[in-house]
């Protein structure tokens, strides 16, 4: 008997949506790359001119953008703030999630603390902005230290939600076995639970790093007027009341995109497994 060939039908609605989504994502990136390499004289208002390739591919815009933004100094501030925030977020938020997540099932107090912290996701930054500016100035932390502390507070709700969701996949039997062997709670967390949360550590690290790296408002209101600019804050130099220098701006955006893009690619597998296992719980 001849086997009949199974013809798979193409799901056209989904395919069309995927094509539209792909174009939506790659078109702005294409425009950013093209404009970053163009000279100001090549900028036109018509669509054909905007989509055309530059007459000559030059790195002049990138060099000028690095000079205007004091690139290496701004990059150093961004990296320092991002790295310290990510490391502290993984350590502090992970411990908090373990303490709350393992206890809230049998304690109304811990359950209240959990919902209280998670509810912080619904508080707009605009409401907190002015009080925080005054408070950080009075405490003498209107600098990188204050920005890092604020980031740890702002990202605690979502990170706590992710960590507690992932902890539900780790059986209590492992901790009970460690306790039988004489291990203290602190030892059990660092040597048993913490290594098993590696996918969620990567997820929290990348989500936190992306948010910190691209944030403008927090450094602007806390460190505005000082020489401690982050990259997004330094890129405001391209925008004036008379217009925007798009050539230098897009060149600077591409330079700022590279470090965080490399970090994301390295942690990509861990992010996918971490989100799939913990975020849907």
PDB file of C-alpha atoms in Angstrom:
ATOM      1  CA  UNK A   1       0.000   0.000   0.000  1.00  0.00           C
ATOM      2  CA  UNK A   2       1.218   3.446  -0.889  1.00  0.00           C
ATOM      3  CA  UNK A   3       1.506   5.831   1.958  1.00  0.00           C
ATOM      4  CA  UNK A   4      -0.443   8.974   1.424  1.00  0.00           C
ATOM      5  CA  UNK A   5       1.551  12.154   1.774  1.00  0.00           C
ATOM      6  CA  UNK A   6       0.381  14.387   4.539  1.00  0.00           C
ATOM      7  CA  UNK A   7       0.177  17.951   3.338  1.00  0.00           C
ATOM      8  CA  UNK A   8       0.622  20.407   6.148  1.00  0.00           C
ATOM      9  CA  UNK A   9      -1.599  23.408   5.847  1.00  0.00           C
ATOM     10  CA  UNK A  10      -0.082  26.826   6.266  1.00  0.00           C
ATOM     11  CA  UNK A  11      -1.670  28.855   8.994  1.00  0.00           C
ATOM     12  CA  UNK A  12      -1.882  32.056   6.988  1.00  0.00           C
ATOM     13  CA  UNK A  13      -3.220  34.367   9.734  1.00  0.00           C
ATOM     14  CA  UNK A  14      -0.344  33.443  12.033  1.00  0.00           C
ATOM     15  CA  UNK A  15       2.176  33.602   9.175  1.00  0.00           C
ATOM     16  CA  UNK A  16       1.013  37.068   8.165  1.00  0.00           C
ATOM     17  CA  UNK A  17       1.196  38.265  11.757  1.00  0.00           C
ATOM     18  CA  UNK A  18       4.744  36.902  12.055  1.00  0.00           C
ATOM     19  CA  UNK A  19       5.777  38.661   8.843  1.00  0.00           C
ATOM     20  CA  UNK A  20       4.258  41.940  10.043  1.00  0.00           C
ATOM     21  CA  UNK A  21       5.945  41.526  13.421  1.00  0.00           C
ATOM     22  CA  UNK A  22       9.317  40.838  11.777  1.00  0.00           C
ATOM     23  CA  UNK A  23       9.026  43.918   9.586  1.00  0.00           C
ATOM     24  CA  UNK A  24       7.946  46.007  12.576  1.00  0.00           C
ATOM     25  CA  UNK A  25      11.046  44.936  14.496  1.00  0.00           C
ATOM     26  CA  UNK A  26      13.659  45.120  11.747  1.00  0.00           C
ATOM     27  CA  UNK A  27      12.494  48.273   9.945  1.00  0.00           C
ATOM     28  CA  UNK A  28      13.423  50.672  12.802  1.00  0.00           C
ATOM     29  CA  UNK A  29      16.758  48.869  13.191  1.00  0.00           C
ATOM     30  CA  UNK A  30      17.420  49.235   9.458  1.00  0.00           C
ATOM     31  CA  UNK A  31      16.580  52.940   9.615  1.00  0.00           C
ATOM     32  CA  UNK A  32      18.860  53.431  12.615  1.00  0.00           C
ATOM     33  CA  UNK A  33      21.800  51.788  10.841  1.00  0.00           C
ATOM     34  CA  UNK A  34      21.252  53.680   7.582  1.00  0.00           C
ATOM     35  CA  UNK A  35      20.870  57.081   9.250  1.00  0.00           C
ATOM     36  CA  UNK A  36      23.877  56.465  11.518  1.00  0.00           C
ATOM     37  CA  UNK A  37      26.144  56.137   8.472  1.00  0.00           C
ATOM     38  CA  UNK A  38      24.644  59.022   6.483  1.00  0.00           C
ATOM     39  CA  UNK A  39      25.918  62.575   6.406  1.00  0.00           C
ATOM     40  CA  UNK A  40      23.554  65.376   7.511  1.00  0.00           C
ATOM     41  CA  UNK A  41      23.425  66.612   3.902  1.00  0.00           C
ATOM     42  CA  UNK A  42      21.963  63.260   2.819  1.00  0.00           C
ATOM     43  CA  UNK A  43      18.969  63.529   5.121  1.00  0.00           C
ATOM     44  CA  UNK A  44      15.806  64.124   3.102  1.00  0.00           C
ATOM     45  CA  UNK A  45      12.113  64.254   3.884  1.00  0.00           C
ATOM     46  CA  UNK A  46      10.992  61.896   1.107  1.00  0.00           C
ATOM     47  CA  UNK A  47      10.631  58.184   1.837  1.00  0.00           C
ATOM     48  CA  UNK A  48      12.900  57.025  -0.993  1.00  0.00           C
ATOM     49  CA  UNK A  49      15.729  59.233   0.233  1.00  0.00           C
ATOM     50  CA  UNK A  50      15.273  58.121   3.828  1.00  0.00           C
ATOM     51  CA  UNK A  51      15.410  54.421   2.876  1.00  0.00           C
ATOM     52  CA  UNK A  52      18.357  54.747   0.474  1.00  0.00           C
ATOM     53  CA  UNK A  53      21.878  53.682   1.395  1.00  0.00           C
ATOM     54  CA  UNK A  54      24.446  56.357   2.246  1.00  0.00           C
ATOM     55  CA  UNK A  55      26.676  57.552  -0.596  1.00  0.00           C
ATOM     56  CA  UNK A  56      29.723  56.431   1.365  1.00  0.00           C
ATOM     57  CA  UNK A  57      29.992  54.266   4.477  1.00  0.00           C
ATOM     58  CA  UNK A  58      31.936  56.242   7.055  1.00  0.00           C
ATOM     59  CA  UNK A  59      32.475  56.021  10.808  1.00  0.00           C
ATOM     60  CA  UNK A  60      32.640  59.798  11.228  1.00  0.00           C
ATOM     61  CA  UNK A  61      29.250  59.954  12.933  1.00  0.00           C
ATOM     62  CA  UNK A  62      30.295  57.307  15.452  1.00  0.00           C
ATOM     63  CA  UNK A  63      33.525  59.136  16.270  1.00  0.00           C
ATOM     64  CA  UNK A  64      31.705  62.446  16.688  1.00  0.00           C
ATOM     65  CA  UNK A  65      28.972  60.811  18.787  1.00  0.00           C
ATOM     66  CA  UNK A  66      31.630  59.357  21.098  1.00  0.00           C
ATOM     67  CA  UNK A  67      33.173  62.811  21.498  1.00  0.00           C
ATOM     68  CA  UNK A  68      29.885  64.614  22.170  1.00  0.00           C
ATOM     69  CA  UNK A  69      28.685  62.086  24.758  1.00  0.00           C
ATOM     70  CA  UNK A  70      32.104  61.642  26.397  1.00  0.00           C
ATOM     71  CA  UNK A  71      31.497  58.010  25.475  1.00  0.00           C
ATOM     72  CA  UNK A  72      34.044  56.161  27.597  1.00  0.00           C
ATOM     73  CA  UNK A  73      33.212  58.082  30.765  1.00  0.00           C
ATOM     74  CA  UNK A  74      29.458  57.670  30.232  1.00  0.00           C
ATOM     75  CA  UNK A  75      29.920  54.016  29.292  1.00  0.00           C
ATOM     76  CA  UNK A  76      31.906  53.424  32.473  1.00  0.00           C
ATOM     77  CA  UNK A  77      29.135  54.933  34.606  1.00  0.00           C
ATOM     78  CA  UNK A  78      26.472  52.859  32.841  1.00  0.00           C
ATOM     79  CA  UNK A  79      28.461  49.642  33.208  1.00  0.00           C
ATOM     80  CA  UNK A  80      29.258  50.340  36.867  1.00  0.00           C
ATOM     81  CA  UNK A  81      25.649  51.104  37.801  1.00  0.00           C
ATOM     82  CA  UNK A  82      24.282  48.191  35.769  1.00  0.00           C
ATOM     83  CA  UNK A  83      26.735  45.566  37.039  1.00  0.00           C
ATOM     84  CA  UNK A  84      26.386  46.533  40.714  1.00  0.00           C
ATOM     85  CA  UNK A  85      22.587  46.689  40.438  1.00  0.00           C
ATOM     86  CA  UNK A  86      22.383  43.283  38.739  1.00  0.00           C
ATOM     87  CA  UNK A  87      24.692  41.572  41.234  1.00  0.00           C
ATOM     88  CA  UNK A  88      22.903  43.046  44.253  1.00  0.00           C
ATOM     89  CA  UNK A  89      19.486  42.281  42.725  1.00  0.00           C
ATOM     90  CA  UNK A  90      20.355  38.613  42.247  1.00  0.00           C
ATOM     91  CA  UNK A  91      21.740  38.319  45.771  1.00  0.00           C
ATOM     92  CA  UNK A  92      19.219  40.390  47.739  1.00  0.00           C
ATOM     93  CA  UNK A  93      16.068  39.632  45.784  1.00  0.00           C
ATOM     94  CA  UNK A  94      16.922  35.939  45.631  1.00  0.00           C
ATOM     95  CA  UNK A  95      17.332  35.717  49.395  1.00  0.00           C
ATOM     96  CA  UNK A  96      14.153  37.721  49.997  1.00  0.00           C
ATOM     97  CA  UNK A  97      12.195  35.505  47.619  1.00  0.00           C
ATOM     98  CA  UNK A  98      13.481  32.357  49.316  1.00  0.00           C
ATOM     99  CA  UNK A  99      12.564  33.617  52.785  1.00  0.00           C
ATOM    100  CA  UNK A 100       9.119  34.840  51.730  1.00  0.00           C
ATOM    101  CA  UNK A 101       8.295  32.127  49.199  1.00  0.00           C
ATOM    102  CA  UNK A 102       9.057  29.223  51.513  1.00  0.00           C
ATOM    103  CA  UNK A 103       7.179  30.768  54.429  1.00  0.00           C
ATOM    104  CA  UNK A 104       4.098  32.441  52.974  1.00  0.00           C
ATOM    105  CA  UNK A 105       2.239  29.141  52.446  1.00  0.00           C
ATOM    106  CA  UNK A 106       2.010  28.667  56.225  1.00  0.00           C
ATOM    107  CA  UNK A 107       2.109  32.284  57.376  1.00  0.00           C
ATOM    108  CA  UNK A 108      -0.350  35.090  56.691  1.00  0.00           C
ATOM    109  CA  UNK A 109       2.293  37.605  57.694  1.00  0.00           C
ATOM    110  CA  UNK A 110       4.700  36.506  54.956  1.00  0.00           C
ATOM    111  CA  UNK A 111       1.821  36.342  52.496  1.00  0.00           C
ATOM    112  CA  UNK A 112       0.943  39.966  53.300  1.00  0.00           C
ATOM    113  CA  UNK A 113       4.577  41.013  52.856  1.00  0.00           C
ATOM    114  CA  UNK A 114       4.666  39.240  49.490  1.00  0.00           C
ATOM    115  CA  UNK A 115       1.551  40.966  48.158  1.00  0.00           C
ATOM    116  CA  UNK A 116       2.669  44.295  49.628  1.00  0.00           C
ATOM    117  CA  UNK A 117       6.017  44.170  47.788  1.00  0.00           C
ATOM    118  CA  UNK A 118       4.545  42.882  44.519  1.00  0.00           C
ATOM    119  CA  UNK A 119       1.929  45.658  44.578  1.00  0.00           C
ATOM    120  CA  UNK A 120       4.808  48.087  44.123  1.00  0.00           C
ATOM    121  CA  UNK A 121       4.718  47.260  40.409  1.00  0.00           C
ATOM    122  CA  UNK A 122       1.536  49.290  40.095  1.00  0.00           C
ATOM    123  CA  UNK A 123       2.946  52.512  41.570  1.00  0.00           C
ATOM    124  CA  UNK A 124       3.909  54.962  38.768  1.00  0.00           C
ATOM    125  CA  UNK A 125       7.379  56.479  38.955  1.00  0.00           C
ATOM    126  CA  UNK A 126       5.931  59.947  38.314  1.00  0.00           C
ATOM    127  CA  UNK A 127       4.234  59.861  41.730  1.00  0.00           C
ATOM    128  CA  UNK A 128       7.483  59.032  43.519  1.00  0.00           C
ATOM    129  CA  UNK A 129       9.809  61.207  41.454  1.00  0.00           C
ATOM    130  CA  UNK A 130       9.757  64.520  43.332  1.00  0.00           C
ATOM    131  CA  UNK A 131       9.773  63.029  46.872  1.00  0.00           C
ATOM    132  CA  UNK A 132      12.709  60.806  45.898  1.00  0.00           C
ATOM    133  CA  UNK A 133      14.667  63.738  44.463  1.00  0.00           C
ATOM    134  CA  UNK A 134      14.315  65.681  47.734  1.00  0.00           C
ATOM    135  CA  UNK A 135      14.950  62.669  49.933  1.00  0.00           C
ATOM    136  CA  UNK A 136      18.107  61.545  48.116  1.00  0.00           C
ATOM    137  CA  UNK A 137      19.440  65.113  48.192  1.00  0.00           C
ATOM    138  CA  UNK A 138      18.831  65.385  51.950  1.00  0.00           C
ATOM    139  CA  UNK A 139      20.516  62.015  52.560  1.00  0.00           C
ATOM    140  CA  UNK A 140      23.523  62.969  50.432  1.00  0.00           C
ATOM    141  CA  UNK A 141      23.051  60.117  47.961  1.00  0.00           C
ATOM    142  CA  UNK A 142      22.053  62.111  44.881  1.00  0.00           C
ATOM    143  CA  UNK A 143      24.699  60.187  42.971  1.00  0.00           C
ATOM    144  CA  UNK A 144      25.386  56.711  41.613  1.00  0.00           C
ATOM    145  CA  UNK A 145      24.852  55.145  45.048  1.00  0.00           C
ATOM    146  CA  UNK A 146      21.369  56.620  45.291  1.00  0.00           C
ATOM    147  CA  UNK A 147      20.516  55.506  41.762  1.00  0.00           C
ATOM    148  CA  UNK A 148      21.587  51.928  42.536  1.00  0.00           C
ATOM    149  CA  UNK A 149      19.546  51.854  45.758  1.00  0.00           C
ATOM    150  CA  UNK A 150      16.470  53.127  43.918  1.00  0.00           C
ATOM    151  CA  UNK A 151      16.890  50.510  41.202  1.00  0.00           C
ATOM    152  CA  UNK A 152      17.057  47.754  43.817  1.00  0.00           C
ATOM    153  CA  UNK A 153      13.776  49.008  45.278  1.00  0.00           C
ATOM    154  CA  UNK A 154      12.050  49.532  41.922  1.00  0.00           C
ATOM    155  CA  UNK A 155      12.907  46.089  40.531  1.00  0.00           C
ATOM    156  CA  UNK A 156      12.263  44.133  43.710  1.00  0.00           C
ATOM    157  CA  UNK A 157       8.530  43.514  43.015  1.00  0.00           C
ATOM    158  CA  UNK A 158       8.981  41.892  39.597  1.00  0.00           C
ATOM    159  CA  UNK A 159      12.112  40.000  40.645  1.00  0.00           C
ATOM    160  CA  UNK A 160      10.388  38.711  43.777  1.00  0.00           C
ATOM    161  CA  UNK A 161       7.475  37.542  41.633  1.00  0.00           C
ATOM    162  CA  UNK A 162       9.809  35.672  39.271  1.00  0.00           C
ATOM    163  CA  UNK A 163      11.919  34.084  41.999  1.00  0.00           C
ATOM    164  CA  UNK A 164       8.991  32.887  44.107  1.00  0.00           C
ATOM    165  CA  UNK A 165       7.352  31.414  41.014  1.00  0.00           C
ATOM    166  CA  UNK A 166      10.517  29.522  40.139  1.00  0.00           C
ATOM    167  CA  UNK A 167      10.992  28.261  43.704  1.00  0.00           C
ATOM    168  CA  UNK A 168       7.734  26.320  43.354  1.00  0.00           C
ATOM    169  CA  UNK A 169       9.575  24.020  40.912  1.00  0.00           C
ATOM    170  CA  UNK A 170      12.208  23.128  43.507  1.00  0.00           C
ATOM    171  CA  UNK A 171      10.897  20.358  45.808  1.00  0.00           C
ATOM    172  CA  UNK A 172      11.043  20.840  49.555  1.00  0.00           C
ATOM    173  CA  UNK A 173      12.469  17.329  49.839  1.00  0.00           C
ATOM    174  CA  UNK A 174      15.907  18.651  48.877  1.00  0.00           C
ATOM    175  CA  UNK A 175      15.924  21.095  51.773  1.00  0.00           C
ATOM    176  CA  UNK A 176      14.553  18.488  54.177  1.00  0.00           C
ATOM    177  CA  UNK A 177      17.335  16.092  53.156  1.00  0.00           C
ATOM    178  CA  UNK A 178      19.919  18.825  53.726  1.00  0.00           C
ATOM    179  CA  UNK A 179      18.436  19.560  57.158  1.00  0.00           C
ATOM    180  CA  UNK A 180      18.592  15.872  58.062  1.00  0.00           C
ATOM    181  CA  UNK A 181      22.290  15.934  57.176  1.00  0.00           C
ATOM    182  CA  UNK A 182      22.766  18.800  59.608  1.00  0.00           C
ATOM    183  CA  UNK A 183      22.883  21.707  57.151  1.00  0.00           C
ATOM    184  CA  UNK A 184      21.689  25.075  58.407  1.00  0.00           C
ATOM    185  CA  UNK A 185      19.180  27.149  56.446  1.00  0.00           C
ATOM    186  CA  UNK A 186      21.867  29.575  55.267  1.00  0.00           C
ATOM    187  CA  UNK A 187      24.097  26.725  54.070  1.00  0.00           C
ATOM    188  CA  UNK A 188      21.148  25.012  52.364  1.00  0.00           C
ATOM    189  CA  UNK A 189      20.252  28.138  50.425  1.00  0.00           C
ATOM    190  CA  UNK A 190      23.733  28.880  49.112  1.00  0.00           C
ATOM    191  CA  UNK A 191      24.787  25.307  48.338  1.00  0.00           C
ATOM    192  CA  UNK A 192      21.484  23.699  47.298  1.00  0.00           C
ATOM    193  CA  UNK A 193      18.851  26.263  46.297  1.00  0.00           C
ATOM    194  CA  UNK A 194      20.978  29.093  44.871  1.00  0.00           C
ATOM    195  CA  UNK A 195      22.754  26.930  42.245  1.00  0.00           C
ATOM    196  CA  UNK A 196      19.421  25.395  41.174  1.00  0.00           C
ATOM    197  CA  UNK A 197      17.994  28.860  40.477  1.00  0.00           C
ATOM    198  CA  UNK A 198      20.615  29.570  37.798  1.00  0.00           C
ATOM    199  CA  UNK A 199      18.065  29.955  34.935  1.00  0.00           C
ATOM    200  CA  UNK A 200      16.081  32.461  36.977  1.00  0.00           C
ATOM    201  CA  UNK A 201      19.262  34.282  37.983  1.00  0.00           C
ATOM    202  CA  UNK A 202      19.998  34.792  34.286  1.00  0.00           C
ATOM    203  CA  UNK A 203      16.444  35.953  33.626  1.00  0.00           C
ATOM    204  CA  UNK A 204      16.489  38.447  36.484  1.00  0.00           C
ATOM    205  CA  UNK A 205      19.962  39.624  35.510  1.00  0.00           C
ATOM    206  CA  UNK A 206      19.045  40.343  31.897  1.00  0.00           C
ATOM    207  CA  UNK A 207      15.665  41.939  32.621  1.00  0.00           C
ATOM    208  CA  UNK A 208      17.215  44.133  35.302  1.00  0.00           C
ATOM    209  CA  UNK A 209      20.222  44.998  33.129  1.00  0.00           C
ATOM    210  CA  UNK A 210      18.013  45.970  30.179  1.00  0.00           C
ATOM    211  CA  UNK A 211      15.877  48.230  32.353  1.00  0.00           C
ATOM    212  CA  UNK A 212      18.844  49.884  34.072  1.00  0.00           C
ATOM    213  CA  UNK A 213      20.865  50.281  30.877  1.00  0.00           C
ATOM    214  CA  UNK A 214      18.052  52.008  28.978  1.00  0.00           C
ATOM    215  CA  UNK A 215      16.644  54.088  31.823  1.00  0.00           C
ATOM    216  CA  UNK A 216      16.781  57.857  31.467  1.00  0.00           C
ATOM    217  CA  UNK A 217      14.413  59.243  34.093  1.00  0.00           C
ATOM    218  CA  UNK A 218      16.069  57.957  37.276  1.00  0.00           C
ATOM    219  CA  UNK A 219      19.611  59.208  36.471  1.00  0.00           C
ATOM    220  CA  UNK A 220      18.114  62.416  35.066  1.00  0.00           C
ATOM    221  CA  UNK A 221      16.193  63.389  38.209  1.00  0.00           C
ATOM    222  CA  UNK A 222      18.804  62.092  40.673  1.00  0.00           C
ATOM    223  CA  UNK A 223      22.133  62.909  38.965  1.00  0.00           C
ATOM    224  CA  UNK A 224      20.941  65.647  36.595  1.00  0.00           C
ATOM    225  CA  UNK A 225      23.284  68.639  36.535  1.00  0.00           C
ATOM    226  CA  UNK A 226      26.313  66.618  37.622  1.00  0.00           C
ATOM    227  CA  UNK A 227      29.135  65.240  35.495  1.00  0.00           C
ATOM    228  CA  UNK A 228      28.151  61.642  36.247  1.00  0.00           C
ATOM    229  CA  UNK A 229      26.196  60.946  33.083  1.00  0.00           C
ATOM    230  CA  UNK A 230      25.075  57.527  31.963  1.00  0.00           C
ATOM    231  CA  UNK A 231      24.863  56.775  28.240  1.00  0.00           C
ATOM    232  CA  UNK A 232      21.104  57.448  27.904  1.00  0.00           C
ATOM    233  CA  UNK A 233      21.540  60.673  29.856  1.00  0.00           C
ATOM    234  CA  UNK A 234      24.486  61.784  27.716  1.00  0.00           C
ATOM    235  CA  UNK A 235      22.498  61.069  24.550  1.00  0.00           C
ATOM    236  CA  UNK A 236      20.116  63.874  25.451  1.00  0.00           C
ATOM    237  CA  UNK A 237      22.827  66.208  24.109  1.00  0.00           C
ATOM    238  CA  UNK A 238      21.613  65.424  20.594  1.00  0.00           C
ATOM    239  CA  UNK A 239      18.198  66.927  21.308  1.00  0.00           C
ATOM    240  CA  UNK A 240      17.858  70.691  21.487  1.00  0.00           C
ATOM    241  CA  UNK A 241      14.978  73.144  21.275  1.00  0.00           C
ATOM    242  CA  UNK A 242      15.890  73.687  17.622  1.00  0.00           C
ATOM    243  CA  UNK A 243      15.873  70.046  16.545  1.00  0.00           C
ATOM    244  CA  UNK A 244      17.610  66.686  16.811  1.00  0.00           C
ATOM    245  CA  UNK A 245      20.850  65.562  15.197  1.00  0.00           C
ATOM    246  CA  UNK A 246      19.571  62.176  14.060  1.00  0.00           C
ATOM    247  CA  UNK A 247      22.834  61.079  12.455  1.00  0.00           C
ATOM    248  CA  UNK A 248      24.836  61.375  15.659  1.00  0.00           C
ATOM    249  CA  UNK A 249      21.919  60.225  17.820  1.00  0.00           C
ATOM    250  CA  UNK A 250      21.419  56.953  15.960  1.00  0.00           C
ATOM    251  CA  UNK A 251      25.150  56.329  15.844  1.00  0.00           C
ATOM    252  CA  UNK A 252      25.275  56.747  19.608  1.00  0.00           C
ATOM    253  CA  UNK A 253      22.234  54.484  20.064  1.00  0.00           C
ATOM    254  CA  UNK A 254      23.928  51.704  18.100  1.00  0.00           C
ATOM    255  CA  UNK A 255      27.079  52.032  20.202  1.00  0.00           C
ATOM    256  CA  UNK A 256      25.016  51.803  23.384  1.00  0.00           C
ATOM    257  CA  UNK A 257      23.130  48.785  22.012  1.00  0.00           C
ATOM    258  CA  UNK A 258      26.185  46.564  21.524  1.00  0.00           C
ATOM    259  CA  UNK A 259      27.179  45.787  25.165  1.00  0.00           C
ATOM    260  CA  UNK A 260      23.686  44.859  26.330  1.00  0.00           C
ATOM    261  CA  UNK A 261      23.030  42.896  23.121  1.00  0.00           C
ATOM    262  CA  UNK A 262      26.149  40.793  23.702  1.00  0.00           C
ATOM    263  CA  UNK A 263      25.083  40.197  27.314  1.00  0.00           C
ATOM    264  CA  UNK A 264      21.626  39.094  26.179  1.00  0.00           C
ATOM    265  CA  UNK A 265      23.011  36.677  23.560  1.00  0.00           C
ATOM    266  CA  UNK A 266      25.272  35.039  26.149  1.00  0.00           C
ATOM    267  CA  UNK A 267      22.376  34.486  28.593  1.00  0.00           C
ATOM    268  CA  UNK A 268      19.685  33.725  26.000  1.00  0.00           C
ATOM    269  CA  UNK A 269      19.217  30.017  26.776  1.00  0.00           C
ATOM    270  CA  UNK A 270      19.043  30.618  30.494  1.00  0.00           C
ATOM    271  CA  UNK A 271      16.479  33.386  30.019  1.00  0.00           C
ATOM    272  CA  UNK A 272      14.117  31.214  27.986  1.00  0.00           C
ATOM    273  CA  UNK A 273      14.249  28.305  30.434  1.00  0.00           C
ATOM    274  CA  UNK A 274      13.944  30.612  33.424  1.00  0.00           C
ATOM    275  CA  UNK A 275      10.909  32.493  32.129  1.00  0.00           C
ATOM    276  CA  UNK A 276       9.182  29.297  30.952  1.00  0.00           C
ATOM    277  CA  UNK A 277       9.687  27.577  34.309  1.00  0.00           C
ATOM    278  CA  UNK A 278       9.040  30.443  36.697  1.00  0.00           C
ATOM    279  CA  UNK A 279       7.053  33.292  35.169  1.00  0.00           C
ATOM    280  CA  UNK A 280       3.950  31.235  34.380  1.00  0.00           C
ATOM    281  CA  UNK A 281       3.621  29.780  37.862  1.00  0.00           C
TER     282      UNK A 281
END
